[in-house]
PDB file of C-alpha atoms in Angstrom:
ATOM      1  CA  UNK Q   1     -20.928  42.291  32.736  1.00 85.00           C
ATOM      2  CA  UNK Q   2     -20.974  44.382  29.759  1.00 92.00           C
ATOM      3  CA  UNK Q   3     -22.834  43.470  27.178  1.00 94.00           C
ATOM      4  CA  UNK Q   4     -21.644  43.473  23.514  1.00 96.00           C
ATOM      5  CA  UNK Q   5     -23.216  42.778  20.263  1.00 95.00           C
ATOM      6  CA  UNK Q   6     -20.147  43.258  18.384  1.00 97.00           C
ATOM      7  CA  UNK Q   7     -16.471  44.865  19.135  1.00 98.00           C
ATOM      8  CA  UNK Q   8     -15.978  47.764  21.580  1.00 98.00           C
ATOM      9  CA  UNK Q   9     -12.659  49.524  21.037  1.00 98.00           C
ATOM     10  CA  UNK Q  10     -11.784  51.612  24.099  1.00 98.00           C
ATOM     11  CA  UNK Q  11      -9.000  54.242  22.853  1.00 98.00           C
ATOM     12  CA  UNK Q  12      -6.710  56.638  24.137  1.00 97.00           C
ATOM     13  CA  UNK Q  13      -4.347  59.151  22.596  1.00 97.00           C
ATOM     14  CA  UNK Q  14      -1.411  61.147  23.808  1.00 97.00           C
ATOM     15  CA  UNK Q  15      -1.009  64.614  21.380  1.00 97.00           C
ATOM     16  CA  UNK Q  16       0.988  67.534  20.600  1.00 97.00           C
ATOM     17  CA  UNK Q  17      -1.458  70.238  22.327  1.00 96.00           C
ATOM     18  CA  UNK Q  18      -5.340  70.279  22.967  1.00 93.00           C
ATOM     19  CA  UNK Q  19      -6.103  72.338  19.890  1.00 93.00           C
ATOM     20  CA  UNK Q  20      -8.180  69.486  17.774  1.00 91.00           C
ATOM     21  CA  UNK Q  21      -7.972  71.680  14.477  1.00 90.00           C
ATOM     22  CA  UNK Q  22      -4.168  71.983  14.880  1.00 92.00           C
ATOM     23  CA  UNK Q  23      -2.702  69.357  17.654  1.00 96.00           C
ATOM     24  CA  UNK Q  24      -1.435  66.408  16.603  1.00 97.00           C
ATOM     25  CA  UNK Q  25      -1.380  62.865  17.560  1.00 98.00           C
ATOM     26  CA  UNK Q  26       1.855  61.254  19.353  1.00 98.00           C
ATOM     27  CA  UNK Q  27       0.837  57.930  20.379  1.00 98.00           C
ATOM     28  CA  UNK Q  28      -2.796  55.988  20.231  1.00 98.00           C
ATOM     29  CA  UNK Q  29      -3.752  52.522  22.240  1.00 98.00           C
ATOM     30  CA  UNK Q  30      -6.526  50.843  21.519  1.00 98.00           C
ATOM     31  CA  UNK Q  31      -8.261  47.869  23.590  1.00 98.00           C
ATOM     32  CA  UNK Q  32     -10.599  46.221  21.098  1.00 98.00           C
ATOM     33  CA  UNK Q  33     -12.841  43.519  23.154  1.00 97.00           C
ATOM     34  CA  UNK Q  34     -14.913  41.294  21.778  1.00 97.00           C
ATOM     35  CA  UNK Q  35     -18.285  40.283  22.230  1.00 96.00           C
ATOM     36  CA  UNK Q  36     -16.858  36.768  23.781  1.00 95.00           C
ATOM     37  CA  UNK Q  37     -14.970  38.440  26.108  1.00 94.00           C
ATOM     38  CA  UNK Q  38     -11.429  38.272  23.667  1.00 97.00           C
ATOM     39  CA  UNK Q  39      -9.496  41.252  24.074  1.00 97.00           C
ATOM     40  CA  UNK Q  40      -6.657  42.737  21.409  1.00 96.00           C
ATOM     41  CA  UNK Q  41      -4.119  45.754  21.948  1.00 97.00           C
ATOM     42  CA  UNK Q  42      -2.179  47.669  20.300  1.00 97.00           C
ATOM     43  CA  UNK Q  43      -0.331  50.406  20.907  1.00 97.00           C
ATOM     44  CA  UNK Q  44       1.514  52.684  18.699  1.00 97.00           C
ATOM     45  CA  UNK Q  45       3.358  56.302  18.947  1.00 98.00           C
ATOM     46  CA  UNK Q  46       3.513  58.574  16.066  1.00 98.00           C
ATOM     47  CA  UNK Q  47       5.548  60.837  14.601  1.00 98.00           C
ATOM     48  CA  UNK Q  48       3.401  63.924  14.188  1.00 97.00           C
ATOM     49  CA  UNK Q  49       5.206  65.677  11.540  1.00 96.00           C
ATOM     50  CA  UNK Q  50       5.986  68.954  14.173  1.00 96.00           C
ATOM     51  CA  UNK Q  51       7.727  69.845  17.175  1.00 97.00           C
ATOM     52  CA  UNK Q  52       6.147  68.218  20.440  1.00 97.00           C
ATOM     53  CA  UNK Q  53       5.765  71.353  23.232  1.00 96.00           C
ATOM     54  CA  UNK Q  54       7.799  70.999  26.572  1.00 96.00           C
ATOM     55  CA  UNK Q  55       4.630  71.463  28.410  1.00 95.00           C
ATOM     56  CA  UNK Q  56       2.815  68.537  26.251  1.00 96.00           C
ATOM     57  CA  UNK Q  57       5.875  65.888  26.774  1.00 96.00           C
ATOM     58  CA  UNK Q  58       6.399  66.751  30.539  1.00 94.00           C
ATOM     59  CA  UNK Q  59       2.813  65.539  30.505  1.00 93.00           C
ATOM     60  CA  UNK Q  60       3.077  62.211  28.729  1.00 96.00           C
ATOM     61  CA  UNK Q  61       7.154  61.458  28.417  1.00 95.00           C
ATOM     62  CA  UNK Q  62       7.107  61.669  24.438  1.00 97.00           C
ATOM     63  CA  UNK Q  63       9.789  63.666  23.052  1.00 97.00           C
ATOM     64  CA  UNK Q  64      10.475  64.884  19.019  1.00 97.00           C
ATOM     65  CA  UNK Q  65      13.582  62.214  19.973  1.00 97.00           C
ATOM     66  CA  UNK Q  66      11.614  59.256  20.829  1.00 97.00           C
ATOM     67  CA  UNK Q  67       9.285  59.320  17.852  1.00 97.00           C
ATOM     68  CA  UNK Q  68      11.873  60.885  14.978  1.00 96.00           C
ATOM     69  CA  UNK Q  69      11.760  57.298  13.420  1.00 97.00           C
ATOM     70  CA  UNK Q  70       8.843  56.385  13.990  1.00 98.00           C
ATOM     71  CA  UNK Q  71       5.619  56.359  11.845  1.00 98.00           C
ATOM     72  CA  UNK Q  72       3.271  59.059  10.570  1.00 98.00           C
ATOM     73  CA  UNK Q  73       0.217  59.312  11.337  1.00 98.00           C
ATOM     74  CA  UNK Q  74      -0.978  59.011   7.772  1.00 98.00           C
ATOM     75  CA  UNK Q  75       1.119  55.613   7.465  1.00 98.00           C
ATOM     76  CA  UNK Q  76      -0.796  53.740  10.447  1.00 98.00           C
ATOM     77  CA  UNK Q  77      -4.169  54.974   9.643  1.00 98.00           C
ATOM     78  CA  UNK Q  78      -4.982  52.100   7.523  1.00 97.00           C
ATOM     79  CA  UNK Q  79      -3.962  49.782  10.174  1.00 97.00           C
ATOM     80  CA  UNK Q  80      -6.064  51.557  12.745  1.00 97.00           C
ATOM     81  CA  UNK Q  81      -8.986  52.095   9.935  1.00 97.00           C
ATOM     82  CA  UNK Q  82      -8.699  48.432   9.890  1.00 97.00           C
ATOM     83  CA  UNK Q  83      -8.951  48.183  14.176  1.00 97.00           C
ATOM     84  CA  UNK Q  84     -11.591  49.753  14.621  1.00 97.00           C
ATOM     85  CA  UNK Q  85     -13.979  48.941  12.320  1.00 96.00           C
ATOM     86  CA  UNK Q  86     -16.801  47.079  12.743  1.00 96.00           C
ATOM     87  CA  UNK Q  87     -16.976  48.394  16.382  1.00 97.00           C
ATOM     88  CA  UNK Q  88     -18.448  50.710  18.752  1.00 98.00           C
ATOM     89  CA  UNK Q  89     -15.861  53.222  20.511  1.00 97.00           C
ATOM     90  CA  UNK Q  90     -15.429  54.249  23.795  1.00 97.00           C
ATOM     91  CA  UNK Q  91     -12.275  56.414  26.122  1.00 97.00           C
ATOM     92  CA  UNK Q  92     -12.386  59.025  28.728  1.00 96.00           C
ATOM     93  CA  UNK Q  93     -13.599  61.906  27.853  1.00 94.00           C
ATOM     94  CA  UNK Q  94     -13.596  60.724  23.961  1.00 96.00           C
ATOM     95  CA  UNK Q  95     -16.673  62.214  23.181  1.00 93.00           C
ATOM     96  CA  UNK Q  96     -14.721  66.010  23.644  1.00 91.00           C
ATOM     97  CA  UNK Q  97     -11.355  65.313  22.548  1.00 94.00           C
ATOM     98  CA  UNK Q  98      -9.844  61.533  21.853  1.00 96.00           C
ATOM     99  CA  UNK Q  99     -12.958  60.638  18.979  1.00 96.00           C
ATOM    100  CA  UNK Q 100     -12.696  64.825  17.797  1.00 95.00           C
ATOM    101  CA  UNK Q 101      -9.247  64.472  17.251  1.00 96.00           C
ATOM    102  CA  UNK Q 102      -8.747  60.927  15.645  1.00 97.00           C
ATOM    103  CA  UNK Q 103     -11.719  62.062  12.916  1.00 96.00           C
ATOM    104  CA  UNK Q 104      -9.620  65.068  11.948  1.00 96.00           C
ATOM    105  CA  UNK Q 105      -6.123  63.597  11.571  1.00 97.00           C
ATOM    106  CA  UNK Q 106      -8.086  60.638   9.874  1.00 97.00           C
ATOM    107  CA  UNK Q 107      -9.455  63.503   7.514  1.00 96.00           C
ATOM    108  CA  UNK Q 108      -6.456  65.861   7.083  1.00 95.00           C
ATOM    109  CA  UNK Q 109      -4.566  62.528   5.975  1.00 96.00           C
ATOM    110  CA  UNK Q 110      -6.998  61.522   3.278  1.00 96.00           C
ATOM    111  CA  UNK Q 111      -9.319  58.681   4.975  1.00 96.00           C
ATOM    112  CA  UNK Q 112     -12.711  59.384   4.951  1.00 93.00           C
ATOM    113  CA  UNK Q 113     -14.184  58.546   8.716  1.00 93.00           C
ATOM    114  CA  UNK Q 114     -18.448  58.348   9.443  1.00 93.00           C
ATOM    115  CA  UNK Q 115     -19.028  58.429  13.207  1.00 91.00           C
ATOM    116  CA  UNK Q 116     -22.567  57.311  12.265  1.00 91.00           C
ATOM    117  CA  UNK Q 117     -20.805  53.850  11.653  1.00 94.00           C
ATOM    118  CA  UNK Q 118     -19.846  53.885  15.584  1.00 95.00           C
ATOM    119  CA  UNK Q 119     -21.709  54.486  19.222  1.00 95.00           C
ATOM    120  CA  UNK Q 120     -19.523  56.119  21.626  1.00 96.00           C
ATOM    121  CA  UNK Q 121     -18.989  55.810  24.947  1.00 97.00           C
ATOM    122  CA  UNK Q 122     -17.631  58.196  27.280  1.00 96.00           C
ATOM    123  CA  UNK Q 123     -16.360  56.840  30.244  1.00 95.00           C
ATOM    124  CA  UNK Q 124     -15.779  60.458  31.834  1.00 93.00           C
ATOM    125  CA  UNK Q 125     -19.148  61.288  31.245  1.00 92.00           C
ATOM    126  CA  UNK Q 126     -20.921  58.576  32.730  1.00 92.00           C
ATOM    127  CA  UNK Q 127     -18.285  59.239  36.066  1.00 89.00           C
ATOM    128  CA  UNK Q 128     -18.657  62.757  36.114  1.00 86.00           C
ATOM    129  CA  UNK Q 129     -22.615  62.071  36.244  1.00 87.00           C
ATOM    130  CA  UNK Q 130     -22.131  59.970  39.091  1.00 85.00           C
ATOM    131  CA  UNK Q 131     -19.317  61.053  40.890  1.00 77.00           C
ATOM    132  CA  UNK Q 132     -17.372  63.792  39.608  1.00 59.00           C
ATOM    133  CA  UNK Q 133     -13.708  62.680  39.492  1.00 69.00           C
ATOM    134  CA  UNK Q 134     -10.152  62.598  36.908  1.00 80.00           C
ATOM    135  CA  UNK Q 135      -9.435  59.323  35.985  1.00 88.00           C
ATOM    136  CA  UNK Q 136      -7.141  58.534  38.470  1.00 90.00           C
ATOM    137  CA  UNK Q 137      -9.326  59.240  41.105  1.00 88.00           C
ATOM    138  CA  UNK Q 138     -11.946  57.287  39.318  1.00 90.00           C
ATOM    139  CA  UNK Q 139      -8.989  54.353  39.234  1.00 91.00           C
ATOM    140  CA  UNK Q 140      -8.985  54.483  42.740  1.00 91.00           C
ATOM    141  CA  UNK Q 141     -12.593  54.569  43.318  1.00 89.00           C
ATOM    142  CA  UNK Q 142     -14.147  52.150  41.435  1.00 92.00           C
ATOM    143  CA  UNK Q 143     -11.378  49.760  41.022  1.00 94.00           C
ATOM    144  CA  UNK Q 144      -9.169  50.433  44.268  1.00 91.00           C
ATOM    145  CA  UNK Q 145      -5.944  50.738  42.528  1.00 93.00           C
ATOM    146  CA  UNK Q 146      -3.959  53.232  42.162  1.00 90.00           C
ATOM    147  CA  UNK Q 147      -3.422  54.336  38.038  1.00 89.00           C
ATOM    148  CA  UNK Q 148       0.870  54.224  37.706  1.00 85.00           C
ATOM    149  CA  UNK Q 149       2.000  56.133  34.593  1.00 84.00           C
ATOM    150  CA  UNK Q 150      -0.847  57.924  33.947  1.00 78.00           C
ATOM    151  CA  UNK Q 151      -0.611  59.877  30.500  1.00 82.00           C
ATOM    152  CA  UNK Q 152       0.723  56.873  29.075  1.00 90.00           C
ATOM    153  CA  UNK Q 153      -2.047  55.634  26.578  1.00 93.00           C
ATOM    154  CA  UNK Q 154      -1.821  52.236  27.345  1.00 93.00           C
ATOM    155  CA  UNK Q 155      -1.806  53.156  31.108  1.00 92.00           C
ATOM    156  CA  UNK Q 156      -4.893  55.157  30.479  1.00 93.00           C
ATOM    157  CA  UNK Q 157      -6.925  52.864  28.304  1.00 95.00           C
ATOM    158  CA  UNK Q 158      -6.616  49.899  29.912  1.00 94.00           C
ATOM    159  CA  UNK Q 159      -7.488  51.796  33.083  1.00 94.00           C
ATOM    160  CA  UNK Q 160     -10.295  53.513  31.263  1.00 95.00           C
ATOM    161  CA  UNK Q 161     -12.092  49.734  30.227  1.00 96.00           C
ATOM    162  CA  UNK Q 162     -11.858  48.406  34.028  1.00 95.00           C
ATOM    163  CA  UNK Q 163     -13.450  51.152  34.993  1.00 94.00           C
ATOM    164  CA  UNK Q 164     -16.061  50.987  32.772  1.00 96.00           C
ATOM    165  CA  UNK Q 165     -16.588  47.453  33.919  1.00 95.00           C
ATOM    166  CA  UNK Q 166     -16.664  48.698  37.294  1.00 96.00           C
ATOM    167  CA  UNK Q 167     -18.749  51.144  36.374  1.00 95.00           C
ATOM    168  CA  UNK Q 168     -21.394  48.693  35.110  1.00 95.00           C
ATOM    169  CA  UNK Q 169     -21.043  46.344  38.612  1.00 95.00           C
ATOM    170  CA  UNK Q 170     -21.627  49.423  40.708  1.00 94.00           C
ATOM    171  CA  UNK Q 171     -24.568  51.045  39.420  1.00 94.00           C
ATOM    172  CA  UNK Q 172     -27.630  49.029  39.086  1.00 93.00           C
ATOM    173  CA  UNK Q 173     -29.140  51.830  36.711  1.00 92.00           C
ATOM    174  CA  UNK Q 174     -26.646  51.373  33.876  1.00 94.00           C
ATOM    175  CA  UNK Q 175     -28.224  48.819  31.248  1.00 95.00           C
ATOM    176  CA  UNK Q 176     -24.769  47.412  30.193  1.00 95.00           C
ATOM    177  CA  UNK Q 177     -25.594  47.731  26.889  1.00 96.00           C
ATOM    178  CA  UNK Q 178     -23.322  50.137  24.490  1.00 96.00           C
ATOM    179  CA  UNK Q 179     -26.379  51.527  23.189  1.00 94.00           C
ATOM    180  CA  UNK Q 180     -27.772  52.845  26.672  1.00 94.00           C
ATOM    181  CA  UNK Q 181     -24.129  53.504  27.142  1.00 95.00           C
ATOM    182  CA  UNK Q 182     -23.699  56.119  24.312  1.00 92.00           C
ATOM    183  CA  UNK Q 183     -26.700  57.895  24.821  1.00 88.00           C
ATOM    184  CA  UNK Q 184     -26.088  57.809  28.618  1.00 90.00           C
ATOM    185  CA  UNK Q 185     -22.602  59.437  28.168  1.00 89.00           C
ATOM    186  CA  UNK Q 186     -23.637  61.313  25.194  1.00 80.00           C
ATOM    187  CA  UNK Q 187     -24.160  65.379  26.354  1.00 69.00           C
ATOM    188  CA  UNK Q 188     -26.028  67.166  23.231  1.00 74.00           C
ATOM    189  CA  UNK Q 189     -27.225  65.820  20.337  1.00 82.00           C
ATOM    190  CA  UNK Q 190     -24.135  66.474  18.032  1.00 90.00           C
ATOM    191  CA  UNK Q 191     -23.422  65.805  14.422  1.00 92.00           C
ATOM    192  CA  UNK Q 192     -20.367  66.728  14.575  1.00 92.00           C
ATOM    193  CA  UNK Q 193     -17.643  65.386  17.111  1.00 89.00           C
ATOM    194  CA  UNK Q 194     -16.602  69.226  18.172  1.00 90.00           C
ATOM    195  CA  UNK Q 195     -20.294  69.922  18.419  1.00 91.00           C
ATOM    196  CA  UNK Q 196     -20.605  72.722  16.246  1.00 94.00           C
ATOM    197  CA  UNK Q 197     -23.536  71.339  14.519  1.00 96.00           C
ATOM    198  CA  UNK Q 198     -26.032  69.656  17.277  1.00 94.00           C
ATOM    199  CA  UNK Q 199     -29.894  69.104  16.580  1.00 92.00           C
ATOM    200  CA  UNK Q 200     -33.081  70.606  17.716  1.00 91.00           C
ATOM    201  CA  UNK Q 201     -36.427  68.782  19.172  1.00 87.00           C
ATOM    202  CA  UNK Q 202     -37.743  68.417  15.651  1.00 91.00           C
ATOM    203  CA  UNK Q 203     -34.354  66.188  14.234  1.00 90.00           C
ATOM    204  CA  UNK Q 204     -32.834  69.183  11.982  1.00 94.00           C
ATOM    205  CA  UNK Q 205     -29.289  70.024  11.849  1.00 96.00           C
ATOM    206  CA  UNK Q 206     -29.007  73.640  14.158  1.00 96.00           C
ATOM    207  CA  UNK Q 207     -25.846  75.630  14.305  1.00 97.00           C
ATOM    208  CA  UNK Q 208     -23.959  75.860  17.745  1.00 95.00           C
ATOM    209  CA  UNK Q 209     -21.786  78.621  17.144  1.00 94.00           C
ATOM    210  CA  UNK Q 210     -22.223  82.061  15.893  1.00 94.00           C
ATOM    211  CA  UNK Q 211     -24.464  84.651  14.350  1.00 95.00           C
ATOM    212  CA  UNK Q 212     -26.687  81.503  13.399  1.00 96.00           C
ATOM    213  CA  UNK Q 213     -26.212  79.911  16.853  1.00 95.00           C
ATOM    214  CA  UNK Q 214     -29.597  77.654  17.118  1.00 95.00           C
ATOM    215  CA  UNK Q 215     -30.890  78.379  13.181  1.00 96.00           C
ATOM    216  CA  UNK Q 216     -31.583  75.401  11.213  1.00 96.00           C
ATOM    217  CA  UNK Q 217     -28.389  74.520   9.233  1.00 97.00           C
ATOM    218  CA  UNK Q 218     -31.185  74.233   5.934  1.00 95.00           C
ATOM    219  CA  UNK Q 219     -32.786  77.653   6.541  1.00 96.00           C
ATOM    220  CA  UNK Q 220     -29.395  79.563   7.308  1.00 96.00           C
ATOM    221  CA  UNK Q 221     -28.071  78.176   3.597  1.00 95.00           C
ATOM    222  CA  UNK Q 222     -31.268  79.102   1.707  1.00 94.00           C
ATOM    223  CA  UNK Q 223     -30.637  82.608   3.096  1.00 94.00           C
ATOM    224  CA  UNK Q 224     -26.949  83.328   3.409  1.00 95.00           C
ATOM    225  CA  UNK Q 225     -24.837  80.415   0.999  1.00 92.00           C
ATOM    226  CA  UNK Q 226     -21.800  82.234   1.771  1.00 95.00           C
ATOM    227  CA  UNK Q 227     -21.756  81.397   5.200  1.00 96.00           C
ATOM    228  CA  UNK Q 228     -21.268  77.440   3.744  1.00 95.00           C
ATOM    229  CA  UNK Q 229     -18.415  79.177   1.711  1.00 95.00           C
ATOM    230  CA  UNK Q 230     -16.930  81.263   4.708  1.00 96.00           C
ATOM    231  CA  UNK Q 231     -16.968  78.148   6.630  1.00 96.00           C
ATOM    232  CA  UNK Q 232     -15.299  75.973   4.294  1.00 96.00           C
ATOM    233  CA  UNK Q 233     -12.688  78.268   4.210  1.00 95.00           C
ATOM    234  CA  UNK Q 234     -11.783  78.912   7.569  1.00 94.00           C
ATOM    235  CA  UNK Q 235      -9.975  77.007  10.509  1.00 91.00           C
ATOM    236  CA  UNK Q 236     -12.927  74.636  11.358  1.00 94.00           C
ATOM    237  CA  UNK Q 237     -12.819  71.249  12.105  1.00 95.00           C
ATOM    238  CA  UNK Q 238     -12.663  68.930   8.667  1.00 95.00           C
ATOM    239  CA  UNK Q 239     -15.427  66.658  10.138  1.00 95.00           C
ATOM    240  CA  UNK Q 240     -17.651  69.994  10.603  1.00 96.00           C
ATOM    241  CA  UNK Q 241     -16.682  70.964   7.108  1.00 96.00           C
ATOM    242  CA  UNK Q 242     -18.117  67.512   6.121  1.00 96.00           C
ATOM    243  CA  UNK Q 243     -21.320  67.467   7.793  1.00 96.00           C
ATOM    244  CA  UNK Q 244     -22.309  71.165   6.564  1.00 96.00           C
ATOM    245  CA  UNK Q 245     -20.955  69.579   3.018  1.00 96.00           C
ATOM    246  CA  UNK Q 246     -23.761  66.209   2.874  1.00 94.00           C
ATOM    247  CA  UNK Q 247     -26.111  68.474   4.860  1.00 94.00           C
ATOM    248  CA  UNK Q 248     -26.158  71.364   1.997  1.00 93.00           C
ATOM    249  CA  UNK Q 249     -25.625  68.131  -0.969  1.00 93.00           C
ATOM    250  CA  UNK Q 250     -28.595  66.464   0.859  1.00 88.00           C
ATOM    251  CA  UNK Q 251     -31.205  69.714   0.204  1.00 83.00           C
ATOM    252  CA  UNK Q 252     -29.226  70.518  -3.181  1.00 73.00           C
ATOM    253  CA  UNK Q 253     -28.512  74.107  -2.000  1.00 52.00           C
TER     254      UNK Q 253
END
């Protein structure tokens, strides 16, 4: 069984596109389950303020039409602000896209978000190290069922937690802990959730991106400040732009 010392919320969410600077959220369920075993959901779509694609609703079944009176974004955040914390996080493959995005329409709205706060778990991760499969195919594997109305977020995230479950029944390795569990499904060291910013052996902040690609984030600003400024100004991701922000307030550059 899995182990908790205080909530894990498991999380899905259906979006506009798969640009996290741009994309916006449509629809986000959440499975919060408590250490006793309690379980809460709730599941909500969004209105995300611009035109859904064809291609994205043919995926999930969300249309401008369905959400057009439904909330923003900005108007449930304190109600999911409120969900989730307090707990650990976990989804399928969260760690790339589901936490990435959530953090920057959390930002763009207003509320400040600190993934230090939470340990993540990424369910895809930990599959894709063991098996290499989508989700439905893990559905099938691990849990013999087959996953009906996939790319619904409810769908999805309560499929997501029983396999995680299953995960932790199959594989004698896994310390069912969400500690073991983060670092397990966690691939780089990031600081960032888009993984711009990552870390090096000795614990500093390193760029993962560009002319400074693997340059202490420290030494690159004594050098070249307008790089902070160019950076600030362009289309990165506002949780990127925050890190860089307490990194450079942290050495007073």
């Amino acid at each position: 069984m899995l182990q908790l010392t205080k909530p894990l919320c498991v999380f899905d969410l259906e979006t506009t596109g798969i640009n996290i600077n741009q994309d916006r959220i449509v629809e986000i369920s959440i499975l919060k389950v408590f250490p006793n075993g309690n379980k809460e959901s709730k599941t909500y779509l969004v209105n995300p303020g611009i035109p859904i694609p064809k291609e994205s609703s043919d995926i999930h079944g969300i249309t401008d039409e369905k959400v057009q009176n439904e909330p923003t974004f900005k108007e449930l955040a304190p109600k999911i602000l409120e969900l989730i914390k307090g707990s650990d996080l976990a989804g399928f493959n969260s760690n790339r896209f589901d936490i990435p995005l959530l953090a920057e329409e959390l930002l763009r709205n207003g509320f400040d978000f600190d993934l230090t706060k939470h340990k993540a778990v990424d369910v895809q991760v930990i599959f894709h190290k063991m098996e290499q499969r989508t989700l439905s195919a893990a559905y099938k594997f691990y849990c013999n069922k087959d996953l009906i109305d996939a790319h619904s977020a409810s769908a999805d995230t309560l499929a997501t937690y029983e396999v995680l479950e299953a995960q932790i029944e199959k594989y004698p390795d896994l310390t069912p802990t969400i500690g073991f569990l983060s670092e397990f499904s966690s691939q780089n060291k990031n600081l960032d959730p888009a993984g711009m910013i990552g870390q090096n052996a000795k614990n500093e902040a390193i760029f993962n991106f560009g002319k400074y690609k693997g340059k202490p984030v420290c030494d690159v600003f004594a050098q070249d400040l307008g790089y902070y400024s160019w950076i600030q100004k362009s289309d990165f991701p506002l949780y990127t732009k925050k890190v860089l922000t307490q990194i450079k307030l942290q050495n007073a550059l």
